[in-house]
Coordinates of C-alpha atoms in Angstrom, one line a residue:
M5 CA 9.4 -24.0 7.7
S6 CA 8.3 -20.4 8.4
A7 CA 7.5 -18.1 5.6
L8 CA 7.1 -14.3 5.1
L9 CA 4.1 -14.0 2.8
A10 CA 2.5 -10.9 1.2
I11 CA -0.7 -9.7 -0.5
S12 CA -2.4 -6.3 -1.0
D13 CA -5.5 -4.7 -2.5
L14 CA -7.9 -7.2 -1.0
H15 CA -10.9 -5.0 -1.6
V16 CA -13.2 -7.2 0.5
G17 CA -16.2 -5.0 -0.3
Y18 CA -16.5 -7.3 -3.4
A19 CA -18.2 -10.6 -2.5
D20 CA -15.8 -12.7 -4.6
N21 CA -12.8 -11.1 -3.0
R22 CA -14.3 -11.6 0.4
E23 CA -14.5 -15.3 -0.3
I24 CA -10.9 -15.4 -1.4
V25 CA -9.8 -13.7 1.8
E26 CA -11.9 -16.1 3.9
A27 CA -9.9 -18.9 2.3
L28 CA -6.4 -17.5 3.0
R29 CA -4.4 -19.7 5.3
P30 CA -0.8 -19.7 6.5
R31 CA 1.5 -22.6 5.4
S32 CA 2.8 -23.0 8.9
A33 CA 1.8 -21.8 12.4
T34 CA 4.8 -19.4 12.4
D35 CA 4.1 -17.6 9.1
W36 CA 3.9 -13.8 8.9
L37 CA 1.6 -12.0 6.5
L38 CA 2.4 -8.6 5.0
I39 CA -0.6 -6.6 3.8
A40 CA 0.4 -3.6 1.5
G41 CA -2.9 -1.7 1.8
D42 CA -6.3 -1.4 0.3
V43 CA -8.1 -3.9 2.5
A44 CA -11.4 -2.2 1.9
E45 CA -13.1 1.2 2.0
L46 CA -15.6 0.8 4.9
M47 CA -14.3 0.6 8.4
A48 CA -16.4 -2.5 9.2
D49 CA -15.0 -4.4 6.2
I50 CA -11.5 -3.4 7.1
E51 CA -11.9 -4.6 10.7
W52 CA -13.5 -7.9 9.5
A53 CA -10.6 -8.7 7.3
L54 CA -7.8 -7.7 9.7
R55 CA -9.5 -9.5 12.6
L56 CA -9.8 -12.7 10.5
L57 CA -6.2 -12.6 9.3
S58 CA -4.6 -11.6 12.5
G59 CA -6.2 -14.7 14.1
R60 CA -4.7 -17.0 11.6
F61 CA -1.1 -15.8 11.1
A62 CA 1.6 -15.6 13.7
K63 CA 2.1 -11.9 12.9
V64 CA 0.4 -9.5 10.5
V65 CA 2.1 -6.4 9.2
W66 CA -0.1 -3.7 7.6
A67 CA 0.7 -0.6 5.6
P68 CA -2.3 1.6 4.7
G69 CA -3.5 2.1 1.1
N70 CA -5.5 5.0 -0.2
H71 CA -8.8 3.1 0.1
E72 CA -8.6 2.7 3.9
L73 CA -8.1 6.4 4.1
W74 CA -11.2 7.3 2.1
T75 CA -14.1 8.9 4.0
H76 CA -16.7 7.0 1.9
P77 CA -20.3 8.2 1.8
S78 CA -21.5 4.8 2.8
D79 CA -19.3 4.5 5.9
P80 CA -20.9 5.5 9.2
V81 CA -17.3 6.2 10.5
R82 CA -16.9 9.8 9.3
L83 CA -13.3 10.3 10.4
R84 CA -11.1 12.1 7.9
G85 CA -7.4 12.3 7.2
V86 CA -5.0 11.9 10.1
E87 CA -7.8 11.1 12.5
R88 CA -8.9 8.2 10.3
Y89 CA -5.4 6.9 10.0
D90 CA -4.9 7.1 13.7
H91 CA -8.2 5.2 14.2
L92 CA -6.9 2.4 11.9
V93 CA -3.6 2.3 13.9
R94 CA -5.5 1.9 17.1
L95 CA -7.6 -0.9 15.6
C96 CA -4.5 -2.7 14.5
G97 CA -3.0 -2.3 18.0
E98 CA -6.0 -4.0 19.5
L99 CA -5.5 -6.9 17.1
G100 CA -1.8 -7.2 17.6
I101 CA -1.0 -6.0 14.0
V102 CA 2.2 -4.1 13.3
T103 CA 1.7 -0.7 11.6
P104 CA 4.0 2.0 10.4
E105 CA 3.8 3.6 13.8
D106 CA 5.3 0.6 15.6
P107 CA 8.9 -0.5 16.1
Y108 CA 9.9 -2.4 13.0
P109 CA 10.0 -6.2 13.8
V110 CA 12.9 -8.4 12.8
W111 CA 12.1 -11.6 10.9
E112 CA 14.1 -14.6 12.1
G113 CA 16.7 -12.3 13.6
S114 CA 18.2 -11.2 10.3
L115 CA 15.6 -9.1 8.3
V116 CA 14.0 -5.9 9.3
V117 CA 10.3 -5.8 8.2
A118 CA 9.3 -2.1 7.8
P119 CA 5.7 -1.1 7.0
L120 CA 5.7 2.4 5.5
F121 CA 3.0 5.0 5.1
V122 CA 4.2 7.3 2.4
L123 CA 1.6 9.0 0.2
Y124 CA 2.0 10.7 -3.2
D125 CA 2.8 14.3 -4.2
Y126 CA 1.9 14.3 -7.9
S127 CA 5.6 14.1 -8.9
F128 CA 5.1 11.0 -11.1
R129 CA 4.2 13.2 -14.2
V130 CA 4.0 12.2 -17.8
P131 CA 6.9 13.5 -20.0
G132 CA 6.6 17.1 -21.0
V133 CA 4.5 18.1 -18.0
H134 CA 6.4 20.2 -15.4
S135 CA 4.0 21.2 -12.7
R136 CA 1.4 19.6 -10.4
A137 CA -1.3 22.0 -11.7
E138 CA -0.5 21.3 -15.3
A139 CA -0.5 17.5 -14.7
L140 CA -3.8 17.6 -12.8
A141 CA -5.4 19.8 -15.5
Q142 CA -4.3 17.3 -18.2
A143 CA -5.6 14.3 -16.2
Y144 CA -9.0 15.9 -15.6
E145 CA -9.2 16.8 -19.3
R146 CA -8.5 13.2 -20.2
G147 CA -10.9 11.9 -17.7
V148 CA -8.2 10.0 -15.7
V149 CA -8.9 11.1 -12.1
C150 CA -8.3 9.0 -9.0
T151 CA -11.3 8.9 -6.6
D152 CA -8.9 10.1 -3.9
E153 CA -9.5 13.6 -5.2
M154 CA -13.1 13.3 -3.8
L155 CA -12.7 11.0 -0.8
L156 CA -9.2 11.0 0.6
H157 CA -9.0 14.1 2.8
P158 CA -5.6 15.3 4.2
D159 CA -7.0 17.0 7.3
P160 CA -5.4 18.7 9.2
Y161 CA -2.8 19.2 6.4
P162 CA -3.7 21.7 3.7
S163 CA -3.1 19.1 0.9
R164 CA -2.3 15.5 0.2
Q165 CA 1.2 16.5 -1.0
A166 CA 1.8 18.3 2.4
W167 CA 0.7 15.2 4.2
C168 CA 3.0 13.2 1.9
A169 CA 6.0 15.5 2.7
A170 CA 5.4 15.0 6.4
R171 CA 5.3 11.3 6.1
V172 CA 8.4 11.2 3.9
E173 CA 10.4 13.1 6.5
L174 CA 9.2 11.0 9.4
T175 CA 9.7 7.7 7.6
E176 CA 13.1 8.7 6.2
R177 CA 14.3 9.5 9.7
R178 CA 13.2 6.2 11.1
L179 CA 14.7 4.2 8.3
G180 CA 17.9 6.0 8.7
E181 CA 18.1 4.9 12.3
L182 CA 18.1 1.2 11.4
P183 CA 21.3 -1.0 11.9
A184 CA 23.4 -0.7 8.7
D185 CA 24.2 -4.4 8.8
L186 CA 20.6 -5.7 8.6
P187 CA 18.8 -6.0 5.3
T188 CA 15.2 -4.7 5.1
V189 CA 11.8 -5.6 3.6
L190 CA 10.1 -2.3 2.8
I191 CA 6.3 -2.5 2.6
N192 CA 4.4 0.4 1.1
H193 CA 1.1 0.6 -0.8
Y194 CA 2.7 2.6 -3.6
P195 CA 5.9 1.6 -5.5
L196 CA 8.9 3.5 -4.2
V197 CA 10.2 4.1 -7.7
R198 CA 8.5 5.5 -10.8
R199 CA 9.3 2.7 -13.3
P200 CA 6.6 0.2 -12.3
T201 CA 4.0 2.8 -13.4
D202 CA 5.4 2.8 -17.0
V203 CA 3.0 -0.1 -17.8
L204 CA -0.2 1.7 -16.8
R205 CA -2.9 1.7 -19.4
Y206 CA -3.6 5.4 -18.5
P207 CA -0.2 7.0 -17.9
D208 CA -1.7 10.1 -16.2
F209 CA -2.8 7.9 -13.3
A210 CA 0.8 7.7 -12.2
L211 CA 0.2 11.0 -10.4
W212 CA -1.6 9.1 -7.7
C213 CA 1.1 6.4 -7.4
G214 CA 3.9 7.7 -5.4
T215 CA 6.6 10.3 -5.0
E216 CA 10.1 10.9 -6.5
R217 CA 11.3 11.5 -3.0
T218 CA 11.5 7.8 -2.3
A219 CA 13.3 6.9 -5.5
D220 CA 16.6 5.8 -3.8
W221 CA 15.2 4.3 -0.6
H222 CA 15.6 0.7 -1.7
V223 CA 19.3 1.3 -2.1
R224 CA 19.9 3.7 0.8
F225 CA 18.0 1.5 3.3
N226 CA 19.5 -1.8 2.3
A227 CA 16.3 -3.4 0.9
S228 CA 16.4 -7.0 0.0
T229 CA 12.8 -6.7 -1.3
V230 CA 10.2 -4.0 -1.7
V231 CA 6.6 -5.1 -1.4
Y232 CA 3.8 -2.9 -2.9
G233 CA 0.4 -2.9 -4.5
H234 CA -1.9 -0.2 -5.8
L235 CA -1.3 -0.8 -9.5
H236 CA -3.3 -4.0 -9.6
I237 CA -0.6 -5.5 -11.9
P238 CA 1.0 -8.3 -9.9
R239 CA 4.5 -9.1 -11.0
T240 CA 8.2 -9.2 -10.0
T241 CA 10.6 -6.5 -11.2
W242 CA 14.2 -5.6 -10.3
H243 CA 15.5 -2.1 -9.8
N244 CA 19.2 -1.5 -8.9
G245 CA 19.4 -5.2 -8.2
V246 CA 16.6 -5.1 -5.6
R247 CA 13.5 -7.3 -6.0
F248 CA 10.2 -5.4 -6.2
E249 CA 7.0 -7.5 -5.7
E250 CA 3.6 -6.1 -6.7
V251 CA 1.3 -8.4 -4.7
S252 CA -2.2 -7.1 -5.3
L253 CA -5.3 -9.2 -5.6
G254 CA -7.3 -6.4 -7.3
Y255 CA -10.9 -6.2 -8.5
P256 CA -12.7 -9.3 -9.7
R257 CA -12.9 -7.9 -13.3
E258 CA -9.1 -7.8 -13.2
W259 CA -8.2 -11.2 -11.7
R260 CA -10.9 -13.3 -13.4
P261 CA -9.2 -13.3 -16.9
R262 CA -5.8 -14.2 -15.5
P263 CA -4.6 -17.8 -15.7
T264 CA -3.1 -17.8 -12.2
E265 CA -5.2 -18.6 -9.1
P266 CA -6.4 -15.4 -7.5
G267 CA -5.3 -14.6 -4.0
R268 CA -2.1 -16.6 -3.9
L269 CA 0.1 -15.3 -1.2
R270 CA 3.5 -14.2 -2.5
R271 CA 6.5 -15.6 -0.6
I272 CA 9.0 -12.9 0.3
S273 CA 11.3 -14.9 2.4

């Protein structure tokens, strides 16, 4: 029986994670794999993992994370911003992997599988903070700063929030064109709603975890499930009756203490 499986935050730059990814296998020859971002930071590692998995699963669907978009000092591929994202989309095209730029495929004739590329705009702020500038100043003062501030460049957009705004508008338009009678699986690196970030150890980090502009998408666009990662807190939650699956593998220091087997693919359908 075919399965729609999901995982994210593979971070194959870590040797232990690379071994886990090497061991990933479909349950049947017709299984699809949804990857909700953060495969790796270096282009060579990203290509290695995507090539491996696309050769094993009937279809791979990828949504980018922030780490794929980094221009890392160790990466000989120096592309930044939109050019880097476009390069990744072309790579996926060569491997037969579905990206947010492709037509959304339909799973078994009844479920639209929609990979999204929606960034963040610093609107997930802690209570009492009312502006992006104030929120960032507080985060820097507390030493809670995402590496994106140094490595994720928005070129040619003037800022990451401007890039986010453009992606929200494009994605919202495409989702609005879907048939109203077909349920969706929405795959995005970041949670589409704020509530999953409430459990973060460092609440200020929520700034880099999404945008309030997607808060009703799971209802408006008929989602049966929302698949995401980024938080490295794998779990199932429900929002407005919609199932949200955080499917990250995460860093070895995070998954080693857990009693569950690392790298287990989450069944979505």
